[in-house]
DNA sequence: CGGGGGTTTGAGTGAGCTCAACTATCGTGG
DNA sequence: CCACGATAGTTGAGCTCACTCAAACCCCCG
């Protein structure tokens, strides 16, 4: 698989630089965009903000009047059970839009928080909605993004429900490798895990104690090597095997409809 | 919460009857549709088919050239792990469209099968795509449907990851109650569970043995009563409590943007 | 009346949890 | 420059929830 952001998808039309271009490039990877739609997206009003690690951008139950595009760093979605257990529902890399749920569905049903220090573009819901209402390609490309997001959610659900702790962790390490690589933030064989062992545990429905034991197990088997959070995947195939990992669900490799 | 399909959403414009009207009604519950968009949706080419319980409508890895609208009965999505364990990823009631994922993303990453005997309308992908490309409201309403679908997936992920078996089952029984009620297929206090205990287990990442024990436990506590698959929820509040259930994530109650 | 899917029950096991302590690392202020 | 506190990682010991395996039982349907 090639590096870089636009891999075989529909090339974005050249246009004056915009802070939102990583986002538009990402949309263009899966969807064709008419020049007008692309222009509308690039010129969406966007407020740039730096947020610190741990910052809560929107909380469960609030009404969201804006969506966020990740420009650098990582965001995540989370929900808490009544007894306070946390589940991280998804992790978002630069270029992704977060919070279509919360803004199009009127009331937030989960939190969005910063996994690391991050810069985000804040796009007012109304402007995004107007663009989606005026340009079918805008709505359609957001639909496709949301479908990819849903595919990843399904895989995470399968993981949590039916795979062992070992499989889950190996699977997540593989997924992060490919997604970070696709976002231009490392190579699949070597990257920095963007979170603590506690947060890994909350992605997987496990405890940080168990995550730790599993990481050491993988080290012992020679599958990975670690230096702090810097991870080297020493043996990709065996790790993918261990994690029952098949990257199809990430929909990274090809454009939406090559034959169309 | 009121019964019926159109609860406070945007009323569908009257139009000549179409087999797809339950689907369009459902879209109209969350999204406003221009008359042209509505007309395009109602007149989508649709092939009606009866399928038997257990029928596989599309399998993981295939290329999908069509989507399906449930007209009666129930469909579900499923994925298998490498070792053959099954996870049911979602259950679909009449009016819902299944397989936007598989058709807009070009290659199926999960199976769609029939939970019960069902009638489905088969809509060619190209026609749906054309409607979504021509009418922004079509793409936008599919986006909103997909967002709701994603919210349910997130809740299922939270369930599988962070709730006990008891909570998971109680939660699912409450969810089914409300979704069946909203689809006009029963009342929340009394409905027919549309699946076997084995299938319940596969929705929840549990075993059928354990599901059975939990059902009997709930009976013993007076939370539910059963006659075969006919379920009576004898005590809604305590069951919802037991399952840590808050229906917000279903987005049943209100239209997308009452204040807009 | 026989077969097969679904349900029910029992007994024993183990993966991952809990609780608890200790160590390492890193930023900060004295 | 070092002491300090806080956050993150590591390890041990014991426990429990849900699993596995196995066997009845039930009931519908052909």
XYZ file of C-alpha atoms (C1' of nucleotides) in Angstrom:
580
model
C 0.000 0.000 0.000
C 1.289 3.447 -0.932
C 1.928 6.223 1.514
C 0.416 9.642 1.337
C -3.065 10.972 1.606
C -4.488 10.627 -1.833
C -4.015 7.021 -2.791
C -5.746 6.162 -5.965
C -8.903 8.062 -5.092
C -10.310 10.972 -6.991
C -7.704 13.691 -7.103
C -8.770 16.895 -5.415
C -8.974 19.824 -7.809
C -6.298 22.388 -7.218
C -7.534 25.347 -5.287
C -6.133 28.039 -3.047
C -4.718 26.554 0.128
C -7.139 26.105 2.991
C -6.710 24.794 6.481
C -9.391 22.303 5.659
C -7.562 20.782 2.726
C -6.460 17.663 4.650
C -10.121 17.069 5.343
C -11.154 17.626 1.759
C -8.317 15.404 0.557
C -9.616 12.716 2.820
C -13.141 13.017 1.467
C -11.756 12.941 -2.051
C -10.054 9.662 -1.291
C -13.413 7.925 -1.153
C -15.770 10.186 -3.064
C -15.772 12.240 -6.175
C -16.420 15.902 -5.470
C -17.685 18.407 -7.977
C -15.551 21.579 -8.136
C -18.381 23.565 -6.534
C -18.760 21.069 -3.717
C -15.042 21.101 -3.141
C -14.999 24.867 -3.124
C -17.847 24.944 -0.624
C -16.014 22.535 1.651
C -12.684 24.351 1.465
C -14.384 27.616 2.288
C -16.397 26.414 5.215
C -15.991 28.863 8.076
C -13.548 27.263 10.470
C -12.271 28.381 13.800
C -8.864 26.969 14.597
C -8.213 26.010 18.193
C -5.454 24.297 20.150
C -6.719 21.906 22.778
C -4.767 20.220 25.532
C -4.633 16.506 26.141
C -7.721 15.460 28.045
C -9.787 18.459 27.006
C -13.454 17.688 26.568
C -14.772 19.202 23.362
C -18.343 18.150 23.803
C -20.121 16.175 26.464
C -22.889 13.623 26.335
C -26.285 15.281 26.584
C -25.234 18.693 25.295
C -26.589 20.199 22.127
C -23.823 20.470 19.607
C -23.798 23.411 17.274
C -20.537 22.560 15.581
C -18.419 19.751 14.226
C -14.680 19.380 14.465
C -12.027 18.490 11.936
C -8.794 17.110 13.359
C -5.813 18.990 11.959
C -3.092 17.572 14.176
C -3.028 15.263 17.167
C -5.778 12.821 18.034
C -9.325 13.010 19.308
C -11.492 10.204 20.593
C -15.112 9.466 21.327
C -16.047 8.058 24.666
C -19.057 6.978 26.632
C -19.418 6.095 30.289
C -21.639 3.461 31.823
C -23.851 4.344 34.752
C -21.252 2.912 37.086
C -18.506 5.041 35.606
C -16.637 2.577 33.404
C -15.228 4.292 30.338
C -15.223 2.997 26.809
C -13.297 4.689 24.041
C -15.501 4.227 20.997
C -13.159 5.467 18.319
C -9.900 7.270 17.748
C -9.584 9.991 15.151
C -6.526 10.935 13.170
C -5.830 14.203 11.334
C -8.096 14.798 8.369
C -11.096 13.153 9.967
C -14.264 14.956 10.886
C -15.694 14.160 14.274
C -19.100 14.843 15.578
C -21.336 14.617 12.625
C -23.368 12.478 15.005
C -23.576 15.036 17.666
C -24.306 17.915 15.382
C -26.704 16.353 12.870
C -28.603 14.417 15.502
C -29.162 17.455 17.605
C -28.139 16.072 20.937
C -24.785 14.527 21.785
C -24.916 10.920 22.872
C -21.214 10.630 23.573
C -18.235 12.762 24.554
C -15.510 13.946 22.229
C -12.184 14.546 23.931
C -8.558 15.127 23.042
C -6.310 12.101 23.274
C -3.240 14.290 22.828
C -2.651 17.968 22.435
C -4.375 18.701 19.168
C -5.369 21.409 16.762
C -8.910 21.276 15.526
C -10.949 23.287 13.073
C -14.345 24.054 14.479
C -17.010 24.190 11.809
C -20.434 25.576 12.688
C -23.146 23.037 12.241
C -25.329 25.418 10.268
C -22.662 26.116 7.694
C -21.924 22.440 7.253
C -25.601 21.663 7.009
C -26.089 24.388 4.440
C -23.252 22.991 2.344
C -24.759 19.513 2.624
C -28.165 20.804 1.629
C -26.901 22.810 -1.346
C -24.370 20.367 -2.749
C -25.320 16.730 -3.047
C -21.655 15.771 -3.328
C -20.977 17.273 0.069
C -23.740 15.279 1.733
C -22.755 12.202 -0.205
C -19.088 12.383 0.729
C -19.988 12.885 4.391
C -22.222 9.843 4.056
C -19.336 7.788 2.733
C -17.037 8.992 5.528
C -19.696 8.026 8.035
C -20.019 4.611 6.444
C -16.293 4.019 6.840
C -16.541 5.168 10.432
C -19.368 2.673 10.901
C -17.312 -0.152 9.424
C -14.609 0.491 11.959
C -17.202 0.546 14.731
C -18.467 -2.841 13.574
C -14.986 -4.278 13.673
C -14.466 -2.896 17.160
C -17.750 -4.452 18.202
C -16.676 -7.802 16.805
C -13.409 -7.414 18.653
C -14.984 -6.589 21.964
C -17.613 -9.302 21.686
C -15.892 -12.245 20.188
C -12.156 -11.987 20.339
C -9.815 -12.740 23.213
C -7.850 -10.023 24.928
C -4.726 -11.061 23.034
C -6.487 -10.874 19.723
C -8.032 -7.537 20.553
C -4.760 -5.894 21.446
C -2.888 -7.317 18.480
C -5.747 -6.199 16.258
C -5.679 -2.659 17.588
C -1.915 -2.397 17.177
C -2.294 -3.411 13.537
C -5.170 -1.018 12.970
C -3.267 1.911 14.439
C -0.252 1.042 12.311
C -2.224 1.260 9.092
C -4.285 4.282 10.006
C -1.294 6.273 11.173
C 0.595 5.299 8.059
C -2.330 6.353 5.877
C -2.458 9.681 7.702
C 1.230 10.179 7.013
C 2.229 9.870 10.661
C 4.643 6.980 10.589
C 5.205 3.678 8.933
C 3.292 0.599 9.794
C 6.340 -1.122 11.214
C 7.245 1.689 13.582
C 5.074 4.302 15.209
C 4.361 6.041 18.445
C 1.286 4.739 20.220
C -0.743 7.867 20.859
C -2.083 6.782 24.219
C -1.373 5.297 27.617
C -1.931 1.661 28.512
C -4.979 2.762 30.455
C -6.407 4.321 27.306
C -5.557 1.258 25.249
C -7.498 -0.712 27.836
C -10.474 1.607 27.466
C -10.438 1.113 23.701
C -10.592 -2.617 24.184
C -12.795 -3.111 27.215
C -9.889 -4.479 29.249
C -7.884 -3.305 32.257
C -4.572 -1.527 32.095
C -3.047 -4.308 34.167
C -3.953 -6.864 31.570
C -2.802 -4.653 28.686
C 0.560 -4.435 30.330
C 0.871 -8.188 30.671
C -0.132 -8.684 27.050
C 2.364 -6.146 25.750
C 5.109 -7.945 27.613
C 3.844 -11.233 26.256
C 4.050 -9.898 22.694
C 7.521 -8.591 23.421
C 8.522 -11.963 24.783
C 7.277 -13.659 21.644
C 9.282 -11.247 19.509
C 6.202 -9.793 17.824
C 6.882 -6.246 18.931
C 9.575 -4.160 20.576
C 8.913 -1.099 22.685
C 10.722 1.949 23.901
C 8.237 3.811 26.013
C 5.347 4.379 23.629
C 7.491 3.961 20.552
C 6.410 0.713 19.058
C 8.214 -1.431 16.547
C 6.255 -4.196 14.981
C 8.994 -6.750 14.564
C 6.847 -9.351 12.870
C 3.875 -7.984 11.008
C 2.436 -11.195 9.679
C 2.495 -13.102 12.964
C 1.009 -10.120 14.788
C -1.786 -9.766 12.257
C -2.346 -13.489 12.575
C -2.438 -13.251 16.340
C -5.017 -10.466 16.074
C -7.136 -12.057 13.334
C -6.529 -8.802 11.476
C -7.761 -8.198 7.948
C -7.537 -4.543 6.886
C -10.495 -4.688 4.512
C -12.798 -2.933 6.977
C -10.576 0.152 7.054
C -11.352 0.864 3.410
C -7.964 2.442 2.952
C -6.799 0.847 -0.204
C -8.993 1.998 -2.998
C -11.376 4.641 -4.141
C -15.043 4.170 -3.657
C -15.905 3.038 -7.136
C -12.942 2.481 -9.395
C -15.061 0.906 -12.064
C -17.773 3.511 -12.091
C -43.343 8.618 24.041
C -46.051 8.379 21.399
C -46.692 5.378 19.233
C -46.717 5.393 15.465
C -44.123 5.978 12.852
C -44.129 9.696 12.305
C -43.649 11.175 15.711
C -43.113 14.844 15.538
C -40.753 14.620 12.594
C -41.288 16.258 9.270
C -44.508 14.933 7.812
C -44.063 13.130 4.529
C -45.779 14.843 1.643
C -48.711 12.905 0.340
C -47.901 11.030 -2.797
C -49.144 8.019 -4.650
C -48.636 4.871 -2.609
C -45.303 3.173 -3.017
C -43.861 0.069 -1.475
C -41.023 2.224 -0.272
C -43.208 4.593 1.710
C -42.329 3.024 5.100
C -38.722 3.743 4.235
C -39.429 7.308 3.171
C -41.551 7.847 6.278
C -38.648 6.725 8.331
C -36.251 9.102 6.607
C -38.781 11.892 7.077
C -38.802 11.226 10.779
C -35.273 12.563 11.083
C -34.767 14.700 7.999
C -36.685 17.181 5.978
C -37.126 16.085 2.386
C -37.884 18.349 -0.508
C -40.866 17.176 -2.587
C -38.510 16.291 -5.449
C -36.237 14.295 -3.197
C -39.210 12.494 -1.751
C -40.530 11.748 -5.196
C -37.161 10.396 -6.266
C -37.023 8.131 -3.242
C -40.559 6.826 -3.610
C -39.912 6.041 -7.238
C -36.642 4.274 -6.806
C -36.706 1.041 -8.786
C -37.316 -1.702 -6.266
C -37.501 -5.404 -6.644
C -39.622 -7.057 -3.981
C -38.448 -10.395 -2.684
C -39.442 -12.816 0.048
C -36.548 -14.369 1.871
C -36.551 -17.253 4.310
C -35.160 -17.176 7.806
C -31.406 -17.677 7.638
C -31.076 -16.579 4.033
C -27.845 -14.766 3.287
C -28.483 -11.644 1.245
C -24.908 -10.639 0.842
C -21.666 -12.114 2.078
C -18.477 -10.558 3.351
C -16.041 -9.934 0.514
C -18.595 -9.761 -2.286
C -19.180 -6.668 -4.351
C -22.630 -5.340 -3.625
C -24.572 -3.762 -6.416
C -27.722 -3.157 -4.434
C -29.095 -2.095 -1.086
C -32.086 -3.533 0.752
C -35.024 -1.928 2.470
C -36.759 -4.088 5.054
C -40.508 -4.170 4.433
C -41.482 -6.881 6.889
C -39.598 -9.232 9.160
C -36.064 -8.637 10.379
C -32.605 -8.624 8.891
C -29.278 -8.545 10.674
C -25.650 -7.841 9.977
C -23.069 -10.337 11.067
C -19.366 -10.913 10.985
C -17.334 -13.989 11.821
C -13.938 -14.155 13.443
C -11.226 -16.257 11.913
C -12.043 -19.032 14.331
C -15.685 -19.013 13.372
C -17.313 -17.159 16.262
C -20.285 -15.136 15.105
C -21.216 -11.639 16.132
C -24.522 -10.071 15.205
C -23.657 -6.427 14.642
C -27.116 -4.982 14.287
C -30.746 -5.916 13.872
C -32.953 -4.135 11.360
C -36.670 -3.536 11.615
C -39.083 -2.695 8.797
C -38.511 0.706 7.235
C -34.758 0.563 7.661
C -32.292 0.456 4.819
C -29.494 -2.020 5.146
C -26.286 -2.165 3.256
C -25.462 1.359 2.452
C -22.057 0.260 3.725
C -21.734 -2.598 1.393
C -22.986 -0.773 -1.634
C -21.373 2.643 -1.220
C -18.065 1.222 -0.073
C -17.815 -1.093 -3.003
C -16.920 -4.253 -1.185
C -18.917 -5.894 1.576
C -17.149 -6.175 4.897
C -19.956 -8.043 6.628
C -22.850 -10.361 5.883
C -26.502 -9.373 5.745
C -28.897 -12.187 6.564
C -32.530 -12.722 7.391
C -33.338 -13.130 11.060
C -36.883 -14.190 10.229
C -38.809 -14.725 7.046
C -38.843 -11.248 5.567
C -39.836 -9.202 2.578
C -37.241 -6.818 1.277
C -37.150 -4.246 -1.472
C -33.965 -4.522 -3.445
C -32.760 -1.182 -4.731
C -29.985 -1.079 -7.293
C -26.977 0.738 -6.034
C -26.689 2.844 -9.154
C -30.217 4.176 -8.876
C -29.741 5.013 -5.221
C -26.419 6.642 -5.949
C -27.942 8.674 -8.749
C -30.709 9.892 -6.446
C -28.104 10.794 -3.821
C -26.023 12.636 -6.390
C -28.946 14.567 -7.865
C -30.810 15.440 -4.690
C -28.870 16.721 -1.734
C -31.786 15.915 0.564
C -31.550 12.271 -0.407
C -27.863 12.058 0.425
C -28.415 14.100 3.546
C -31.236 11.933 4.847
C -29.216 8.776 4.205
C -26.391 10.421 6.104
C -28.662 11.044 9.075
C -29.954 7.457 8.978
C -26.384 6.244 8.947
C -25.553 8.466 11.888
C -28.389 6.931 13.907
C -27.172 3.494 12.908
C -23.719 4.504 14.129
C -25.078 5.684 17.459
C -26.644 2.305 18.029
C -23.374 0.628 17.099
C -21.579 2.752 19.665
C -24.028 1.751 22.333
C -23.587 -1.907 21.430
C -19.846 -1.437 21.639
C -20.171 0.110 25.071
C -22.390 -2.788 26.064
C -20.050 -5.447 24.842
C -16.971 -3.793 26.300
C -18.011 -2.438 29.611
C -21.251 -3.918 30.831
C -21.873 -7.218 32.580
C -23.828 -9.969 30.921
C -26.886 -9.097 32.970
C -26.723 -5.486 31.984
C -26.215 -6.350 28.346
C -29.229 -8.588 28.145
C -31.497 -6.231 30.052
C -30.276 -3.433 27.813
C -31.035 -5.327 24.632
C -34.514 -6.285 25.834
C -35.249 -2.614 26.459
C -33.816 -1.560 23.117
C -35.875 -4.116 21.225
C -38.984 -3.017 23.103
C -38.617 0.581 21.991
C -37.527 -0.132 18.447
C -40.322 -2.607 17.824
C -42.802 -0.197 19.316
C -41.499 2.614 17.111
C -41.817 0.343 14.079
C -45.416 -0.370 15.033
C -44.759 -4.013 15.858
C -45.884 -4.225 19.458
C -45.853 -2.257 22.625
C -42.823 -1.814 24.767
C -44.309 -3.845 27.583
C -45.138 -6.860 25.467
C -43.551 -8.130 22.281
C -42.278 -11.183 20.563
C -38.515 -11.536 20.652
C -37.601 -12.019 17.005
C -34.776 -14.460 17.630
C -33.553 -17.546 19.427
C -31.495 -17.484 22.590
C -28.512 -18.446 20.490
C -29.032 -15.354 18.365
C -29.516 -13.169 21.412
C -26.179 -14.520 22.599
C -24.573 -13.602 19.284
C -25.890 -10.042 19.597
C -24.292 -9.738 22.994
C -21.065 -11.692 22.734
C -22.312 -14.297 25.198
C -23.257 -17.972 25.039
C -26.787 -19.288 24.688
C -26.346 -21.183 27.939
C -25.700 -17.998 29.804
C -28.541 -16.146 28.085
C -30.884 -18.834 29.274
C -29.745 -18.552 32.846
C -30.106 -14.791 32.763
C -33.597 -14.916 31.329
C -34.615 -17.238 34.130
C -32.941 -14.947 36.610
C -34.934 -11.980 35.323
C -38.091 -14.072 35.495
C -37.277 -15.040 39.044
C -36.822 -11.400 39.966
C -40.182 -10.564 38.437
C -38.684 -8.253 35.836
C -40.057 -10.164 32.877
C -42.439 -12.988 32.069
C -42.116 -15.282 29.092
C -44.227 -17.599 27.044
C -41.895 -19.062 24.469
C -40.556 -15.978 22.719
C -43.447 -13.801 23.788
C -41.975 -11.445 26.285
C -43.767 -9.330 28.849
C -41.737 -6.700 30.563
C -43.380 -6.763 33.957
C -41.314 -3.987 35.434
C -39.936 -1.524 32.948
C -38.113 0.804 35.280
C -36.243 -1.885 37.198
C -35.298 -3.633 33.967
C -34.008 -0.405 32.452
C -32.132 0.190 35.683
C -30.675 -3.305 35.583
C -29.538 -2.703 32.000
C -28.229 0.838 32.524
C -30.552 1.730 29.679
C -31.075 5.290 28.490
C -32.916 5.505 25.166
C -31.266 8.723 24.058
C -28.954 6.907 21.655
C -31.870 5.504 19.677
C -32.861 8.989 18.572
C -36.485 7.970 18.437
C -38.104 10.793 20.250
C -37.754 13.869 18.173
C -37.062 15.222 14.763
C -33.581 16.128 13.771
C -33.812 19.830 14.342
C -37.035 20.995 15.955
C -35.738 24.474 16.421
C -34.376 24.929 12.922
C -44.001 -41.241 16.084
C -39.468 -39.899 15.022
C -36.265 -36.169 14.106
C -34.306 -31.715 14.868
C -33.955 -27.248 16.453
C -34.358 -24.791 20.575
C -34.351 -24.576 25.651
C -32.933 -25.920 30.264
C -29.889 -27.605 33.861
C -25.488 -29.290 36.180
C -20.465 -29.441 37.076
C -16.010 -27.953 36.517
C -12.596 -24.548 34.416
C -10.039 -20.532 33.214
C -9.308 -15.803 31.188
C -9.253 -11.616 32.729
C -10.500 -8.990 36.874
C -9.513 -6.781 41.523
C -6.648 -5.179 44.965
C -2.350 -3.840 46.293
C 2.256 -2.549 46.134
C 6.347 -1.180 43.958
C 9.136 1.183 40.218
C 10.117 4.439 36.498
C 9.699 8.649 34.354
C 9.063 13.356 33.868
C 7.931 18.131 34.735
C 8.188 21.728 38.260
C 9.542 24.730 41.757
C 12.765 25.584 45.564
C 20.543 20.827 40.383
C 17.960 18.199 43.153
C 13.679 17.051 45.780
C 9.197 16.312 45.109
C 4.780 14.908 43.451
C 2.141 13.070 39.936
C 1.332 10.137 36.215
C 2.335 5.844 33.958
C 4.062 1.317 33.905
C 5.023 -3.298 36.184
C 4.314 -7.313 39.006
C 2.063 -10.647 42.387
C -1.899 -13.168 44.509
C -6.377 -14.548 44.720
C -11.154 -14.446 42.919
C -15.249 -14.565 39.938
C -18.047 -14.237 36.001
C -19.021 -16.340 32.145
C -17.330 -20.254 29.479
C -17.114 -25.269 28.098
C -18.783 -29.707 27.942
C -22.422 -32.700 28.527
C -26.924 -34.316 28.988
C -31.929 -33.906 29.318
C -36.068 -32.106 27.839
C -39.484 -29.919 25.068
C -42.257 -29.114 21.324
C -43.327 -28.459 16.760
C -43.740 -30.455 12.312
C -43.510 -33.746 8.847
